[in-house]
Structure formats: C-alpha cells, structure tokens
PDB file of C-alpha atoms in Angstrom:
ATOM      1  CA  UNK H  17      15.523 -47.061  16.190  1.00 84.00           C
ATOM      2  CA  UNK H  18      13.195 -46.909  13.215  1.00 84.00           C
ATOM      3  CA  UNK H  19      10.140 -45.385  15.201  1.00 91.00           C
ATOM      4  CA  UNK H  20      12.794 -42.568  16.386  1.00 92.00           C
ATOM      5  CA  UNK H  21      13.462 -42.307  12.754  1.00 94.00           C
ATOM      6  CA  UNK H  22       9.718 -42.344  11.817  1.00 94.00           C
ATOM      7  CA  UNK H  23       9.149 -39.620  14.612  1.00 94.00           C
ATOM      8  CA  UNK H  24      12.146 -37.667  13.585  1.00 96.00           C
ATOM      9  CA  UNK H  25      10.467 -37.742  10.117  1.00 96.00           C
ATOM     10  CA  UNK H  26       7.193 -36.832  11.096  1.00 96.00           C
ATOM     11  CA  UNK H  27       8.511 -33.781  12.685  1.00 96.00           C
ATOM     12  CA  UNK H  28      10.623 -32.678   9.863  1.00 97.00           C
ATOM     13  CA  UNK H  29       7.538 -32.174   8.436  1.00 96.00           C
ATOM     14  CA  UNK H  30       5.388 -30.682  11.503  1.00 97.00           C
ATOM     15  CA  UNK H  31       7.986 -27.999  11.100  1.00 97.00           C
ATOM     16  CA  UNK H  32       8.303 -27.634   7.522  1.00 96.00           C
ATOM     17  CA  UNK H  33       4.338 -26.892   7.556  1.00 96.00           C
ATOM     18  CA  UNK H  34       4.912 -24.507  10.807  1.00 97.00           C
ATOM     19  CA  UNK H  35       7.700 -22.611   8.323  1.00 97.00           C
ATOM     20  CA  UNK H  36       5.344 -22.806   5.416  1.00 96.00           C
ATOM     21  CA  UNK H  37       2.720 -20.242   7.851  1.00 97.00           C
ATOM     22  CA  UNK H  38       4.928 -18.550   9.390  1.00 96.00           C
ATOM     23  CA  UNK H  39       6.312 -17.799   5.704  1.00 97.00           C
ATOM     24  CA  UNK H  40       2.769 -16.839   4.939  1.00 96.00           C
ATOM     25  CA  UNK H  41       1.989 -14.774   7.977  1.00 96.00           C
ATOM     26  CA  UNK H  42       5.093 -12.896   6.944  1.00 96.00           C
ATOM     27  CA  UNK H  43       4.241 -12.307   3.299  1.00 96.00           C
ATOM     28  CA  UNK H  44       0.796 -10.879   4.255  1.00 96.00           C
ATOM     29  CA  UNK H  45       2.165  -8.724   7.094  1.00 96.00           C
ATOM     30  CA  UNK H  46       4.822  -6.959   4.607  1.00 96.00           C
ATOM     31  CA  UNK H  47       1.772  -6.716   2.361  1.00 96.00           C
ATOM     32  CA  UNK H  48      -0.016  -4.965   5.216  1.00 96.00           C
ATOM     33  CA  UNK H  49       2.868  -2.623   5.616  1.00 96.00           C
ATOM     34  CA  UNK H  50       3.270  -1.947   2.261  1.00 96.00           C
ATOM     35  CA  UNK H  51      -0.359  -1.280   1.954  1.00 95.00           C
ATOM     36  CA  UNK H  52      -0.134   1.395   5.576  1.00 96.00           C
ATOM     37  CA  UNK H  53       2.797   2.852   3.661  1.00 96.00           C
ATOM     38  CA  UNK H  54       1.534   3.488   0.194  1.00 94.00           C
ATOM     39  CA  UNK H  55      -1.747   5.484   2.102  1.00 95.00           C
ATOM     40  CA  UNK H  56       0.435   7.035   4.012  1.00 96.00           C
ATOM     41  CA  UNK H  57       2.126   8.537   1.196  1.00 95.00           C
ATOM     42  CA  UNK H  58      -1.410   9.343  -0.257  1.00 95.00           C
ATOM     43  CA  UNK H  59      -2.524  10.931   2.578  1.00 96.00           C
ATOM     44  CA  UNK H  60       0.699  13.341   2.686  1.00 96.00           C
ATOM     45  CA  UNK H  61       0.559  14.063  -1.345  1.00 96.00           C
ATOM     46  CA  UNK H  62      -3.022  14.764  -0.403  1.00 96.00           C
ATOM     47  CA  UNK H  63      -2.373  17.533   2.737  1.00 96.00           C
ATOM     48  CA  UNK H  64       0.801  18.904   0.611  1.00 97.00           C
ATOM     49  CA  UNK H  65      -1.168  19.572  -2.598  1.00 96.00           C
ATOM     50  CA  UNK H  66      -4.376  20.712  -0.658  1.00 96.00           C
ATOM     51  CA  UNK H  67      -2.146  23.359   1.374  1.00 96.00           C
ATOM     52  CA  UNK H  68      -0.484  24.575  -2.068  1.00 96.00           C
ATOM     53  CA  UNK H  69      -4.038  24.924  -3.501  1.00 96.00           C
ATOM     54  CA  UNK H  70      -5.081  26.836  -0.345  1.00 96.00           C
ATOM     55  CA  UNK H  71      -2.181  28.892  -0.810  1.00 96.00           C
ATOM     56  CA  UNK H  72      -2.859  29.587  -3.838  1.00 96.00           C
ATOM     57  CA  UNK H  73      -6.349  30.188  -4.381  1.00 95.00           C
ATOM     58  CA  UNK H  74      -6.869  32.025  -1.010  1.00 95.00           C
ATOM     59  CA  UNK H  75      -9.427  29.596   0.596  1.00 94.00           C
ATOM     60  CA  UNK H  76     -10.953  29.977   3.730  1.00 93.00           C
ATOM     61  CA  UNK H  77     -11.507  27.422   6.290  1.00 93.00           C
ATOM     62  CA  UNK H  78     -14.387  27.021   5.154  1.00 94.00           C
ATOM     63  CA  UNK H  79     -13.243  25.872   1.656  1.00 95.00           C
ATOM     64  CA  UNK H  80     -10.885  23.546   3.307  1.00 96.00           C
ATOM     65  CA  UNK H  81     -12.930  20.602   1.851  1.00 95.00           C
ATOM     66  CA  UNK H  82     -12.867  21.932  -1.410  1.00 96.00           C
ATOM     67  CA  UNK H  83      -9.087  22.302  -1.895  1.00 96.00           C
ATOM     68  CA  UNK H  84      -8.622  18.617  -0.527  1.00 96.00           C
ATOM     69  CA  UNK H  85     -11.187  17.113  -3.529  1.00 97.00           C
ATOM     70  CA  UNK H  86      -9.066  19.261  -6.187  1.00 96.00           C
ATOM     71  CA  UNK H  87      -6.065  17.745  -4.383  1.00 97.00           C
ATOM     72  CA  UNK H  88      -7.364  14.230  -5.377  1.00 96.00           C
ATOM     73  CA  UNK H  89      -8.657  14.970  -8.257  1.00 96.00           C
ATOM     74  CA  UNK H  90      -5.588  15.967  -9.375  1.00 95.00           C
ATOM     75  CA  UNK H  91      -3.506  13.470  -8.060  1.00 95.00           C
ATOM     76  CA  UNK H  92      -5.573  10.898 -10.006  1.00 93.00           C
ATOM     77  CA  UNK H  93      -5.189  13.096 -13.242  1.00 93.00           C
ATOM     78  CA  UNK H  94      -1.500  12.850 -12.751  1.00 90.00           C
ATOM     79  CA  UNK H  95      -1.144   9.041 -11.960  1.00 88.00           C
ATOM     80  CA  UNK H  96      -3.468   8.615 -15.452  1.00 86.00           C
ATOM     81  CA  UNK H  97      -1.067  10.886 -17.374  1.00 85.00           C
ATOM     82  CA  UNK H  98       1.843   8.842 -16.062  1.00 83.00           C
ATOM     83  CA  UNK H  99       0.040   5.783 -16.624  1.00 78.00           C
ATOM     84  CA  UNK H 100      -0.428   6.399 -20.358  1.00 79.00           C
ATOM     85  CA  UNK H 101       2.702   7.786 -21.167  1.00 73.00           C
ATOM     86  CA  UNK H 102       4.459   4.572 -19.722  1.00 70.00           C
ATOM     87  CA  UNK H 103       1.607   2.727 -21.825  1.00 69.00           C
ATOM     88  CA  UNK H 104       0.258   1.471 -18.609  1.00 65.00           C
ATOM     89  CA  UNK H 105      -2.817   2.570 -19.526  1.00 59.00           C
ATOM     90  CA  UNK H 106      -3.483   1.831 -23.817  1.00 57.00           C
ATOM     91  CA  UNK H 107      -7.010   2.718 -25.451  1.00 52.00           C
TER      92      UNK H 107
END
C-alpha cells in the first residue's frame, strides 16, 4: 500500500511537470500567433497606405517601391506621435 502511494505520488508530479510544458508550449504558441497577427496587420496598413499614396500621387509601377517606403515611413511617424502624446515616449 505505501509504494502504491509513493508511485501515485511520484506521478502526481510526472504530470504536474508534463502540465507545467504543456502550459509553456501554449504560452509561446499564443505568443507566436500574436506575433503572425500583429505583422499581419502591418503588412495590410502597409498595402492600404501604399495604394492611397499611389492614388494619390499618380505613381507608376515603377514607383511602386517608392510609395511602399513612404507608407512605412509614415506609419512609424504616426505610432511616434501616438507614442508621445500617450507619454509613451518622454524626452
């Protein structure tokens, strides 16, 4: 009776390490996601702002390029001036 006990007590805790991965394996796959999903959204912001710069400015294919670096460029220009006037970002 007490080596069942032992053995019931030794995998209590096989298991509660197993859960203790498995936890982790789940934490860094929702990080994964999270991290697929937040370029994701880049990308599109990207494409959507390139097009309306395209649009606007009348580029050829050939300037294609172009209107996707202003599209960045301004993205990052917007995320600083949201930063700062949150006070994410203090000087």
């Amino acid at each position: 009776m007490k080596n069942e006990i032992e053995q019931l007590e030794q995998r209590i805790e096989q298991l509660d390490k197993e859960i203790l991965i498995l936890e982790h394996s789940v934490a860094q796959l929702t990080r994964d996601i999270q991290d697929k999903e937040l370029a994701f959204l880049y990308i599109t912001e990207v494409v959507i702002r390139a097009l309306e710069i395209i649009k606007k400015n009348k580029y050829t294919k050939t300037q294609y390029g172009e209107a996707i670096k202003e599209a960045e460029v301004d993205i990052l220009i917007d995320s600083v001036l949201e930063n700062t006037k949150y006070g994410f970002l203090d000087y």
